[in-house]
Tab-separated table of C-alpha atoms in Angstrom:
chain	number	residue	atom	x	y	z
B	1	MET	CA	-3.940	4.306	-7.796
B	2	THR	CA	-3.405	0.596	-7.393
B	3	ALA	CA	-5.652	-1.459	-5.162
B	4	MET	CA	-6.385	-5.140	-4.721
B	5	ILE	CA	-9.901	-6.276	-3.759
B	6	VAL	CA	-10.281	-9.831	-2.482
B	7	PRO	CA	-13.713	-11.341	-1.722
B	8	TYR	CA	-13.313	-13.613	1.288
B	9	PRO	CA	-15.481	-16.750	1.317
B	10	ASP	CA	-18.605	-16.093	3.415
B	11	GLY	CA	-17.128	-12.746	4.463
B	12	PRO	CA	-16.194	-9.212	3.460
B	13	LEU	CA	-14.337	-7.675	0.559
B	14	ILE	CA	-10.773	-6.937	1.672
B	15	VAL	CA	-9.306	-3.826	0.028
B	16	ARG	CA	-5.527	-3.319	0.126
B	17	GLY	CA	-3.253	-0.823	-1.529
B	18	ASP	CA	-3.632	2.726	-2.728
B	19	PHE	CA	-7.337	3.534	-2.856
B	20	GLU	CA	-9.724	6.327	-2.066
B	21	MET	CA	-13.303	6.073	-0.832
B	22	ARG	CA	-16.108	8.538	-1.524
B	23	THR	CA	-19.784	8.934	-0.676
B	24	PRO	CA	-22.340	8.861	-3.507
B	25	ASP	CA	-22.116	12.679	-3.412
B	26	GLY	CA	-18.349	12.580	-3.948
B	27	GLU	CA	-17.342	13.472	-0.399
B	28	PRO	CA	-14.191	11.676	0.794
B	29	ILE	CA	-14.505	8.913	3.386
B	30	ASP	CA	-11.445	8.438	5.583
B	31	PRO	CA	-10.960	4.671	5.864
B	32	GLY	CA	-8.604	5.149	8.813
B	33	ARG	CA	-6.100	2.578	7.519
B	34	GLY	CA	-4.505	1.144	4.395
B	35	THR	CA	-6.339	-2.204	4.471
B	36	ILE	CA	-10.089	-2.304	5.038
B	37	ALA	CA	-12.909	-4.845	5.060
B	38	LEU	CA	-16.092	-3.836	3.238
B	39	CYS	CA	-19.423	-5.399	4.201
B	40	ARG	CA	-20.949	-7.859	1.724
B	41	CYS	CA	-23.759	-9.229	3.884
B	42	GLY	CA	-25.620	-5.919	4.233
B	43	LYS	CA	-26.108	-6.241	8.001
B	44	SER	CA	-23.041	-4.407	9.371
B	45	ALA	CA	-23.729	-1.625	11.883
B	46	THR	CA	-20.670	0.211	10.523
B	47	LYS	CA	-21.451	0.182	6.778
B	48	PRO	CA	-19.699	0.360	4.429
B	49	PHE	CA	-17.178	-1.372	6.710
B	50	CYS	CA	-17.488	-4.942	7.964
B	51	ASP	CA	-18.132	-5.448	11.685
B	52	GLY	CA	-18.179	-9.255	11.645
B	53	THR	CA	-21.990	-9.601	11.628
B	54	HIS	CA	-21.712	-11.961	8.631
B	55	LYS	CA	-20.534	-14.647	11.083
B	56	VAL	CA	-23.557	-14.192	13.359
B	57	ILE	CA	-26.095	-14.344	10.516
B	58	LYS	CA	-24.231	-17.182	8.770
B	59	PHE	CA	-23.829	-15.185	5.544
B	60	ARG	CA	-22.763	-17.374	2.626
B	61	ALA	CA	-21.050	-16.265	-0.563
B	62	GLU	CA	-18.339	-17.773	-2.693
B	63	ALA	CA	-14.980	-16.078	-3.065
B	64	GLY	CA	-15.163	-16.167	-6.878
B	65	ARG	CA	-17.617	-14.824	-9.403
B	66	GLU	CA	-21.080	-16.328	-9.001
B	67	THR	CA	-22.506	-15.005	-12.273
B	68	PRO	CA	-21.029	-14.564	-15.753
B	69	ALA	CA	-18.972	-11.437	-16.321
B	70	PRO	CA	-20.931	-8.497	-17.769
B	71	ARG	CA	-20.426	-7.929	-21.486
């Protein structure tokens, strides 16, 4: 599988490409499309998908890494 994940500034993680989603129990989640937006703000009513709530709550996050990479 090949997927690209792009963190949008102050917004969701955009996932494009060939990917598969699963619940913590390993059950498949049908994303319904080939490109999805995953919630980063934690307030979406449609988790794990973004519903745009980040705009309402003025969520702020950089597009790049905010902490050093794990070793």
